[in-house]
Short mmCIF file of C-alpha atoms and ligand atoms in Angstrom, two decimals:
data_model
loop_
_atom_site.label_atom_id
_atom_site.label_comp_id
_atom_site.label_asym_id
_atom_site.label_seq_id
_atom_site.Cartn_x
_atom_site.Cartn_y
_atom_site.Cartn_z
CA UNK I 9 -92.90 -2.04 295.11
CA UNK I 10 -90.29 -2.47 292.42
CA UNK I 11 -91.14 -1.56 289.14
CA UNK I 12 -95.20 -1.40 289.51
CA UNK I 13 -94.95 0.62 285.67
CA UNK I 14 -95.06 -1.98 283.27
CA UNK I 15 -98.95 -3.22 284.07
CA UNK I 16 -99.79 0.64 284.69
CA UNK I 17 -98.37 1.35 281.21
CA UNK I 18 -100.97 -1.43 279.57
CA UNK I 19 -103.43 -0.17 281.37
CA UNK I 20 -103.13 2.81 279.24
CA UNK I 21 -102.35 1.58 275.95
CA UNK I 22 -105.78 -0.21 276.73
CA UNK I 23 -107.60 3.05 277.40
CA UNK I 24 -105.58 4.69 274.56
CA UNK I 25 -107.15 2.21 272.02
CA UNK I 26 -110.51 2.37 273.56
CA UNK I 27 -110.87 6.28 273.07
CA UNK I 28 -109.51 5.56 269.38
CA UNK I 29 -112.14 2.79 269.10
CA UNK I 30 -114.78 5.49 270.49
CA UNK I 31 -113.56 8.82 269.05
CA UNK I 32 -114.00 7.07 264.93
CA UNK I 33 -117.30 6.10 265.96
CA UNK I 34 -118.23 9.13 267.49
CA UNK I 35 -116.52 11.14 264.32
CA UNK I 36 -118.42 9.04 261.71
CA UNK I 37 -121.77 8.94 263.16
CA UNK I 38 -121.52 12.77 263.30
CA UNK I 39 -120.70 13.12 259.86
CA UNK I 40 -123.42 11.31 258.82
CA UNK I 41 -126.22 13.80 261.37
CA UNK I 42 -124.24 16.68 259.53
CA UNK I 43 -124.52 14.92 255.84
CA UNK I 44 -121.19 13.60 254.98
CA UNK I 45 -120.52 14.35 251.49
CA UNK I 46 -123.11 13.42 248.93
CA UNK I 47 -122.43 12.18 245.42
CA UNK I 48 -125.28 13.10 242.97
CA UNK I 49 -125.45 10.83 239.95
CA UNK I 50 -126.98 13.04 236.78
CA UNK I 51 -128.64 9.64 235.47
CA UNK I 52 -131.01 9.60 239.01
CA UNK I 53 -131.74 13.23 237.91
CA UNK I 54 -133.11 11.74 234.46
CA UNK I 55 -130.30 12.47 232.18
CA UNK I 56 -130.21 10.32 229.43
CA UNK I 57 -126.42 8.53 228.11
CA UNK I 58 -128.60 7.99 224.58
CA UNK I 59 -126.32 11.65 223.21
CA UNK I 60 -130.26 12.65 221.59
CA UNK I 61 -132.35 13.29 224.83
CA UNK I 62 -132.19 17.02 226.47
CA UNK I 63 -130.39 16.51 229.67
CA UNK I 64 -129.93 20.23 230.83
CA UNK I 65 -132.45 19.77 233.41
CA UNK I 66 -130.88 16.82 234.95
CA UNK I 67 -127.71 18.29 234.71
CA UNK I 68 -128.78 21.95 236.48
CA UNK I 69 -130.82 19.64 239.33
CA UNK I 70 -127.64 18.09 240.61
CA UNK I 71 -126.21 21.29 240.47
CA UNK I 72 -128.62 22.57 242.77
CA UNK I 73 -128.37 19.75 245.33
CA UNK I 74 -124.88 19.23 245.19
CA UNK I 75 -124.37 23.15 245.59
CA UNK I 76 -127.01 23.42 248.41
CA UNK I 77 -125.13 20.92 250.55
CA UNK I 78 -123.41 22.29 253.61
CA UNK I 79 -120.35 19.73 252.92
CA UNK I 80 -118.46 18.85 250.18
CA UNK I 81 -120.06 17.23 247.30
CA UNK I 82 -120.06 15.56 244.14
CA UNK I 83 -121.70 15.18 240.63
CA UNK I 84 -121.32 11.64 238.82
CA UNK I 85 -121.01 11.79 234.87
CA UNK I 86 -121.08 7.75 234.01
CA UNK I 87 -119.99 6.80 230.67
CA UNK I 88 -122.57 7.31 227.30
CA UNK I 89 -122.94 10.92 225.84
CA UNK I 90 -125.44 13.70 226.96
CA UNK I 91 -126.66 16.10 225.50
CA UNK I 92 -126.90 19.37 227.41
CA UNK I 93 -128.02 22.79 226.01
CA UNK I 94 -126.43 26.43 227.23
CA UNK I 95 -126.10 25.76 230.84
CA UNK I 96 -124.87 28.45 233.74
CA UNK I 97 -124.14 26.69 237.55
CA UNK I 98 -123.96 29.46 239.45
CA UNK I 99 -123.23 30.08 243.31
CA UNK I 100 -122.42 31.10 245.79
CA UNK I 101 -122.75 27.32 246.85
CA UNK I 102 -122.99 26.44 251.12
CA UNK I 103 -120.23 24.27 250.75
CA UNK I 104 -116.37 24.87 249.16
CA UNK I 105 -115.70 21.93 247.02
CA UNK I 106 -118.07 20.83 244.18
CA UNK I 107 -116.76 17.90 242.48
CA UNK I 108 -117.46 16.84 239.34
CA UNK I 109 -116.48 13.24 238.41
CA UNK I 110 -116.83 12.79 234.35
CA UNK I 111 -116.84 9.20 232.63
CA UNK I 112 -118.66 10.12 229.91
CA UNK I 113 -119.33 13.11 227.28
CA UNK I 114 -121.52 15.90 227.09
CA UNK I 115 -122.29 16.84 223.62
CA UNK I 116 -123.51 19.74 222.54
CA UNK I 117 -127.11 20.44 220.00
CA UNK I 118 -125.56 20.03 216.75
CA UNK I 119 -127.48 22.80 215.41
CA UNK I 120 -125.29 25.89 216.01
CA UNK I 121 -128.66 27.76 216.14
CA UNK I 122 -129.33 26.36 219.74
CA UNK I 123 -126.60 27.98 221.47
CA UNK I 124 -124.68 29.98 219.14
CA UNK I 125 -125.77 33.49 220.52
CA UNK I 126 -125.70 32.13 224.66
CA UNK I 127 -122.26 33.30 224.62
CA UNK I 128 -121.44 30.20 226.61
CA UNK I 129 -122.28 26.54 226.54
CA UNK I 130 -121.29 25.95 230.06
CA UNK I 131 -120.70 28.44 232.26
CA UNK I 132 -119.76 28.25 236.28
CA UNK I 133 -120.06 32.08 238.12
CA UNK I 134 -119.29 32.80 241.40
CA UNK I 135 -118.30 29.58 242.44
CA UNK I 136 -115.51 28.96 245.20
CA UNK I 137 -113.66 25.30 244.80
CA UNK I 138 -115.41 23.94 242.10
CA UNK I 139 -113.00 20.72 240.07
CA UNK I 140 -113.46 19.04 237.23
CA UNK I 141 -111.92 15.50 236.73
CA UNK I 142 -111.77 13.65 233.14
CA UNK I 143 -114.81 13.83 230.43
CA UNK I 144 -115.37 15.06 227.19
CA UNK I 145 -116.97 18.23 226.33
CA UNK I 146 -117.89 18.01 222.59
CA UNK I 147 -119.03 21.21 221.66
CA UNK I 148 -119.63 20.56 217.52
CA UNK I 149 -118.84 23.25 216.24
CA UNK I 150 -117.66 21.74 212.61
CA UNK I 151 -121.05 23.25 211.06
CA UNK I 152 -120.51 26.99 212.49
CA UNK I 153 -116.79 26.60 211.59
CA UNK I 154 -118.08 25.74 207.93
CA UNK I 155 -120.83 28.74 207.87
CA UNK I 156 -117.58 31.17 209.05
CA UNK I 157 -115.47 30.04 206.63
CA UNK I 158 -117.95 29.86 203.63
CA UNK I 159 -117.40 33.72 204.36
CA UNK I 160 -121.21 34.33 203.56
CA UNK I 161 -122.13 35.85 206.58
CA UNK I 162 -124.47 35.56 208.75
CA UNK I 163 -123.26 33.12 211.00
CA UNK I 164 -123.80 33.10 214.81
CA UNK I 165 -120.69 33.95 216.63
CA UNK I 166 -120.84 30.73 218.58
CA UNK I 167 -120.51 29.62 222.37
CA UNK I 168 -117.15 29.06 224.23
CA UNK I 169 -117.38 25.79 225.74
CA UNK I 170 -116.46 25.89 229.59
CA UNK I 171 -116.19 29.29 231.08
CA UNK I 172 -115.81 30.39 234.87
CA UNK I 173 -116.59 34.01 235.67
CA UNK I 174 -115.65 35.59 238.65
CA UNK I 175 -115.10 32.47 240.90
CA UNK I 176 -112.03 30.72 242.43
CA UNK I 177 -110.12 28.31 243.75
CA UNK I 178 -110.90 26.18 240.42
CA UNK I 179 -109.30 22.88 239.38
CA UNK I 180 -109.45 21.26 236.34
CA UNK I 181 -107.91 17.53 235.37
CA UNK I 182 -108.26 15.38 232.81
CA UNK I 183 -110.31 17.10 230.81
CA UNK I 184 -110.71 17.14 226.78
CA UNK I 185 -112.35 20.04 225.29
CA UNK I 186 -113.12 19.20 221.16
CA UNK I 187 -114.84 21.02 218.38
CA UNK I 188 -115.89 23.93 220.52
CA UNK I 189 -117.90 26.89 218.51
CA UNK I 190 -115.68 29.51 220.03
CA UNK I 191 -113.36 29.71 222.49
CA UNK I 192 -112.76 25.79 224.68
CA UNK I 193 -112.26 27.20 227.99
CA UNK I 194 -112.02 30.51 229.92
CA UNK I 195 -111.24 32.12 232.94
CA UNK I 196 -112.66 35.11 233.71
CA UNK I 197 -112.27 37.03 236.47
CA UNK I 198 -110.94 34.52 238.51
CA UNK I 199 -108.41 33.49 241.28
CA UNK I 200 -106.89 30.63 241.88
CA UNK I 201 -106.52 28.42 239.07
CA UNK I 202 -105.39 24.78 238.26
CA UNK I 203 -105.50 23.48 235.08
CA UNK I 204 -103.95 20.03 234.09
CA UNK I 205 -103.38 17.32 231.47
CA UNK I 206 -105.98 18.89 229.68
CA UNK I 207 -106.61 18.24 225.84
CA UNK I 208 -108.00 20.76 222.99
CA UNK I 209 -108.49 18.99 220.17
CA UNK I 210 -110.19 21.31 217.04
CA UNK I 211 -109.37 21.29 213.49
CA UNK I 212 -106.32 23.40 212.55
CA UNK I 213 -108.92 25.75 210.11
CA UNK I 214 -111.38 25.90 213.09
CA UNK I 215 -112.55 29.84 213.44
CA UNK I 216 -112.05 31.75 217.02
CA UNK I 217 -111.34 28.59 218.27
CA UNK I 218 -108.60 29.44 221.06
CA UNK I 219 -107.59 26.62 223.73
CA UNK I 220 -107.33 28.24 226.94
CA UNK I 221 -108.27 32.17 227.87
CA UNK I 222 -107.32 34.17 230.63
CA UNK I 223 -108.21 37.50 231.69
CA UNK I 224 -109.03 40.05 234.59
CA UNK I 225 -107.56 36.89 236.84
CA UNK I 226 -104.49 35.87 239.00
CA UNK I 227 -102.98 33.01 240.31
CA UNK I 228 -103.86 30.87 237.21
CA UNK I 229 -101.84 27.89 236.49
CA UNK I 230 -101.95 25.68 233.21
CA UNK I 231 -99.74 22.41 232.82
CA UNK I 232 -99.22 19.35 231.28
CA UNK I 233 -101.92 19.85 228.58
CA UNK I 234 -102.11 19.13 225.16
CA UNK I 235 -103.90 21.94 222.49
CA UNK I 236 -104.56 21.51 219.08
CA UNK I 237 -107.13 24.44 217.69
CA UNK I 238 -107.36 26.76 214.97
CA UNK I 239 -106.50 29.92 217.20
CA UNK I 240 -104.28 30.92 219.63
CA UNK I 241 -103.53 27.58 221.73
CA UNK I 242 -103.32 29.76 224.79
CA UNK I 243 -104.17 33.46 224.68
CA UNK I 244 -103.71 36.20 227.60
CA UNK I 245 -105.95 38.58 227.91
CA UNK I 246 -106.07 42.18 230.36
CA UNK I 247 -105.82 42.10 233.55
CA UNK I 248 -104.05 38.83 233.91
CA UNK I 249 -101.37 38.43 236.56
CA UNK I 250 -99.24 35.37 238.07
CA UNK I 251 -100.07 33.18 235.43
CA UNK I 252 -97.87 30.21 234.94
CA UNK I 253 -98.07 28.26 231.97
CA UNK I 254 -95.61 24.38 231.72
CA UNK I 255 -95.19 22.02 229.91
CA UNK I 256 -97.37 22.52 226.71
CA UNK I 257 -97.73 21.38 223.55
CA UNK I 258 -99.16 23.43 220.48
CA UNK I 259 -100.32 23.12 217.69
CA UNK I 260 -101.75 23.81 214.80
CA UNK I 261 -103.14 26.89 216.38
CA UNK I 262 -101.45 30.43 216.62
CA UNK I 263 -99.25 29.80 219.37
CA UNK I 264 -99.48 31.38 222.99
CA UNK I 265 -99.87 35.05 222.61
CA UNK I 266 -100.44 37.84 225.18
CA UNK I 267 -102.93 39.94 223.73
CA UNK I 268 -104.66 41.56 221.90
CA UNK I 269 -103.95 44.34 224.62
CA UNK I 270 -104.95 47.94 224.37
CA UNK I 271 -108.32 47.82 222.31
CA UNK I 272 -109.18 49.98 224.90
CA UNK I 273 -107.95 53.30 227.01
CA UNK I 274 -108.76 51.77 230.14
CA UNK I 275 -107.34 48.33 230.12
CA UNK I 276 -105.73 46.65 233.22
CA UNK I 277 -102.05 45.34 232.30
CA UNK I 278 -100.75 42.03 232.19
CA UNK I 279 -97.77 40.91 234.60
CA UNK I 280 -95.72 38.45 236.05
CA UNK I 281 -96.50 35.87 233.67
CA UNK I 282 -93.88 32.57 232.77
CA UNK I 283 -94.40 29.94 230.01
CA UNK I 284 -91.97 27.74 230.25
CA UNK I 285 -91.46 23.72 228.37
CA UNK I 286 -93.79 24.50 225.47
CA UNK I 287 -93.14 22.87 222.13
CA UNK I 288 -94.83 24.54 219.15
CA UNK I 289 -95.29 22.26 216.02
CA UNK I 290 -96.23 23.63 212.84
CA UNK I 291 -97.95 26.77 214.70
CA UNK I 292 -98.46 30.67 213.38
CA UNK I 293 -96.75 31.70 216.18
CA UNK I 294 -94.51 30.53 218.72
CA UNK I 295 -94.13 33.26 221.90
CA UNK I 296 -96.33 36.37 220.77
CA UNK I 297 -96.99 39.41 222.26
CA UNK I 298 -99.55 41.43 220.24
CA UNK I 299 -101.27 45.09 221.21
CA UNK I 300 -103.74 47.20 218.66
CA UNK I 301 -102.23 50.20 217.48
CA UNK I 302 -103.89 52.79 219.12
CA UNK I 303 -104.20 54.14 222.74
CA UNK I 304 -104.15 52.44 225.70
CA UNK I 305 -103.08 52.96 229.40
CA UNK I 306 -102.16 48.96 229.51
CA UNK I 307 -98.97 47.38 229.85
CA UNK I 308 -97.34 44.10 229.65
CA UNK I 309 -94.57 43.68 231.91
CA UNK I 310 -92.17 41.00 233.66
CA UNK I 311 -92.86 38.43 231.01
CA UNK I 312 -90.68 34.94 231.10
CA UNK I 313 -90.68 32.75 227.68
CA UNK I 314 -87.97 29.94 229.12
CA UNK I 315 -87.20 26.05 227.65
CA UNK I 316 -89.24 26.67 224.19
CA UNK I 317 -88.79 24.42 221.06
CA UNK I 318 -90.29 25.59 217.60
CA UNK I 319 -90.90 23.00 214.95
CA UNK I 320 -91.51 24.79 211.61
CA UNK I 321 -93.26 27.82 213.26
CA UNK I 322 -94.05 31.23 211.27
CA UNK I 323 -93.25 33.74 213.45
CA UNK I 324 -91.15 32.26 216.54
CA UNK I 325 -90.68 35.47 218.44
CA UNK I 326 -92.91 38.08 218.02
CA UNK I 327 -94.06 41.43 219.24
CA UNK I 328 -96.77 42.75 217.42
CA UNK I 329 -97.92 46.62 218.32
CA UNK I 330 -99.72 47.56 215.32
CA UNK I 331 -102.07 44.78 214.90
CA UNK I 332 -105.00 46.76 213.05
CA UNK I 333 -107.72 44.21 211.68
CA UNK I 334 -109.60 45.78 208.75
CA UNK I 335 -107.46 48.83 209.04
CA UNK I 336 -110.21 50.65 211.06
CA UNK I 337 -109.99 52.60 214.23
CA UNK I 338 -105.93 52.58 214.20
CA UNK I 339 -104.47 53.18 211.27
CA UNK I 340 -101.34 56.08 211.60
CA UNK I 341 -102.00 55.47 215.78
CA UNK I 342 -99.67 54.32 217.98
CA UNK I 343 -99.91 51.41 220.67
CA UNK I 344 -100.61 53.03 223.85
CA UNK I 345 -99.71 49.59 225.50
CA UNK I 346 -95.80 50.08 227.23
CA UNK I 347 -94.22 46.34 227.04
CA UNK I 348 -91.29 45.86 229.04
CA UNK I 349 -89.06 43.53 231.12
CA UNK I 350 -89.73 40.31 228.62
CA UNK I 351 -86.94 37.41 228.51
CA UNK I 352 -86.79 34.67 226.06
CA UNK I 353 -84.29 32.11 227.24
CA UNK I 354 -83.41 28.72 225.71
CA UNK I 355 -85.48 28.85 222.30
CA UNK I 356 -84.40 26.53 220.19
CA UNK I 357 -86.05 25.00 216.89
CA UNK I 358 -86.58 25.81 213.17
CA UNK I 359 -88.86 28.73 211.22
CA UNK I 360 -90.45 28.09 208.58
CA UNK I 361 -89.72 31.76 207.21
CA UNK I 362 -86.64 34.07 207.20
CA UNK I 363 -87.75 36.61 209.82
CA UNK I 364 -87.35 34.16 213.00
CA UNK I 365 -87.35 37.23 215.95
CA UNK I 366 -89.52 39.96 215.13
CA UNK I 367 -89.62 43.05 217.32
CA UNK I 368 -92.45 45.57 216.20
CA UNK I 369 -93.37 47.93 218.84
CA UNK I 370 -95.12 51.68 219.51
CA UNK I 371 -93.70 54.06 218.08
CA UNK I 372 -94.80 55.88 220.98
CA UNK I 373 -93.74 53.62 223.74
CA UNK I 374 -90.86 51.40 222.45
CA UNK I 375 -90.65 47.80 223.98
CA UNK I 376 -87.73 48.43 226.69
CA UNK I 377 -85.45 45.52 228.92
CA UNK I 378 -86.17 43.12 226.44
CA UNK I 379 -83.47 39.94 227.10
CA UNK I 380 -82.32 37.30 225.00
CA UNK I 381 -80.05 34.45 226.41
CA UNK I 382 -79.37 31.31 224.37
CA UNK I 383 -81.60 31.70 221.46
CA UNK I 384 -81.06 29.73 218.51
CA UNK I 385 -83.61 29.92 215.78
CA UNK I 386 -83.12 28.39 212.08
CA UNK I 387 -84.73 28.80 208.61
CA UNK I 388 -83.64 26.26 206.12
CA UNK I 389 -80.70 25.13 208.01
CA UNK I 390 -79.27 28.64 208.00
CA UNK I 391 -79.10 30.95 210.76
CA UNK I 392 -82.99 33.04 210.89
CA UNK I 393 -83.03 36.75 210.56
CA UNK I 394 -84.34 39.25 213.05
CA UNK I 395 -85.77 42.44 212.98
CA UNK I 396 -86.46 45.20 215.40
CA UNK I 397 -88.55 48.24 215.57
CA UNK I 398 -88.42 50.83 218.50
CA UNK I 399 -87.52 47.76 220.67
CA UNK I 400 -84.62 48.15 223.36
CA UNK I 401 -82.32 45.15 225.45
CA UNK I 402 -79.87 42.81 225.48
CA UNK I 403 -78.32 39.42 224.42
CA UNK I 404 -76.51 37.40 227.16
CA UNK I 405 -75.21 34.02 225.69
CA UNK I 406 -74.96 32.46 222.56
CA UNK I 407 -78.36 34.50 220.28
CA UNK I 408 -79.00 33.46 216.61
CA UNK I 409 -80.39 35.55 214.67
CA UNK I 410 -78.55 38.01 216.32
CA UNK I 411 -79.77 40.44 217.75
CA UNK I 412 -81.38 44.00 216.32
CA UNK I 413 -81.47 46.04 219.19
C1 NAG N 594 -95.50 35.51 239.99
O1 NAG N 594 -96.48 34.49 239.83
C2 NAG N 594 -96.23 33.29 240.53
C3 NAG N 594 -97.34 32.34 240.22
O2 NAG N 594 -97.47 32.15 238.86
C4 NAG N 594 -96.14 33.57 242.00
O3 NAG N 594 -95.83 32.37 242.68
C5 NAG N 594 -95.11 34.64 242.28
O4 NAG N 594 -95.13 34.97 243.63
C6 NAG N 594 -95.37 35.88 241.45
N1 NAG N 594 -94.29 36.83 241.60
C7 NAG N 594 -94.49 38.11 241.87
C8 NAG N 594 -93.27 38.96 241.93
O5 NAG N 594 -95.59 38.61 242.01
#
């Protein structure tokens, strides 16, 4: 009678293991009766890795099956380039998390004819936990770039590479975007977005050519990524809130800029957004904010520009309300756009022209709680200048140029 536990106790463990034994059996063999999740190959849907034979079809099949599936799924890019043509994958999908696994490239028609008026080259909409690991998206755009700039006319206004429209929960790793027509990547109208170790990589002349886009979404984050372009390296657009921006590095390109804003009357405001760790090398602009003189109900507000190093950039700090391109439509209008609540904290770096801070808002709205801690911006190796126009804040710290408000 004493101590009958310890064989009861193996007893158990025995029965313990057993169920384990029978419960992964019984878990596995039912994922495979539901259809565990699939990996489609492109090359078993004929696409070709020769970079000359059409594979749009291929591409837009595995869409389909991987999109149909009731569980998670992937699509397999192996190495070799492929060409695809304007492409949309739209949903809604049956399952939450499309996968797309990239080894190789997809190119682009090298005539700018082909897909220069699609608006997109490859566009995702309504799509719900859609990723994108590694791959190149080569969009060739050298040739429209070069019909732009020959400033004859005529030219298509080209495709943005990778844009997702009204979809979310979006992940993106990886991934290089170079030579894109247009814009490399966009996010429109979308929720819940991760962007990372991402490269742009366009010639510093490149027309239109912006890295990464945002607008009408929230909950967009960008970091670790690398952009090189001939337009703004990161541009904010209406309608964009908690957006988060790290650990960047620009340039040439324009620099990260909110705006344009307030093209229109009725145009959502941007808020809540930080960019913070972002070096800026040789750029138009570092930190810009920059609205269209003329009236707007849109706003920019609770802005945070934090941990920012300019190498030899034109305008550092700038606020821009009378941008006016061809002087039509604004000229003697104010901004409608009211900017407020914006901190720039820890800048630090060279200009490579006098005016390092330049505040130059509505007339009709001037920029208010603007803050400046620990700025210190130089031009030559002597202290930058700054200048201010209906802007209002403060400078906590040590700010050079000092301040104009
Ligand atoms: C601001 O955005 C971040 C994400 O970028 C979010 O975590 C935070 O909650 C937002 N703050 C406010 C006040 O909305």
């Amino acid at each position: 009678m004493t101590n009958p536990t310890p064989p009861n106790l193996t007893l158990h463990h025995g029965n313990f293991l057993l169920s384990l034994i029978l419960c992964c059996w019984l878990c596995s063999s039912m994922a495979m009766i539901m259809g565990a999740s699939a990996t489609y190959n492109v090359v078993n849907f004929g696409a070709k890795s020769d970079g000359k034979t059409d594979s749009t079809k291929a591409f837009l099949n595995a869409w389909a099956k991987a999109c149909a599936s009731t569980n998670p799924s992937s699509i397999y890019v192996p190495q070799g380039r492929f060409l695809v043509k304007s492409a949309t994958f739209s949903g809604k999908c049956n399952n939450k998390g499309v996968t797309f696994t990239i080894d190789g490239t997809l190119v682009a028609p090298s005539d700018y004819r082909v897909t220069g008026n699609a608006g997109n080259w490859l566009q995702f909409e309504h799509v719900d936990g859609v990723s994108i690991h590694g791959g190149v998206l080569d969009g060739q755009g050298t040739a429209l770039w070069g019909c732009k700039n020959s400033g004859k006319g005529n030219c298509p206004t080209g495709a943005t590479t990778l844009q997702f429209t009204n979809s979310k929960n979006i992940a993106i790793g990886g991934l290089t975007s170079m030579n894109s027509q247009l814009f490399h990547i966009v996010f429109n109208g979308c929720q819940n977005v991760k962007v990372q170790g991402v490269k742009v990589l366009a010639s510093g002349n490149s027309p239109n050519t912006d890295g990464i886009h945002v607008q009408m979404s929230s909950h967009v984050t960008i970091l670790n990524s690398k952009i090189r372009t001939g337009d703004d390296c990161i541009s904010i657009g209406p309608g964009t809130t908690d957006l988060w921006i790290e650990n960047i590095a620009c340039g040439p390109g324009h620099g990260i800029s909110i705006g344009s804003l307030g093209k229109d009357l009725n145009e959502l405001g941007v808020q809540n957004v930080t960019v913070k760790t972002v070096t800026f090398t040789g750029t138009q602009n570092g930190v810009r904010i920059k609205t269209w003189g003329r009236p707007s109900k849109g706003f920019v507000r609770n802005v945070l520009f934090q941990d920012v190093i300019m190498d030899n950039v034109e305008n550092p700090v700038i606020i821009d309300q009378n941008y006016c391109p061809d002087h039509k439509g604004c000229p003697g209008q104010a901004s409608g756009v009211k900017v407020s609540d914006v901190t720039y904290q820890d800048i630090h770096g060279t200009s490579a022209t006098q005016v390092a801070v330049k505040f130059d808002c509505s007339s009709k709205y001037p920029c208010s709680g603007i803050k400046m801690k620990d700025v210190k911006l130089t031009y030559k190796n002597k202290p930058a200048l700054a200048s201010c126009n209906h802007a209002d804040g403060n400078s906590l710290g040590s700010v050079q140029p000092q301040s104009c408000f």
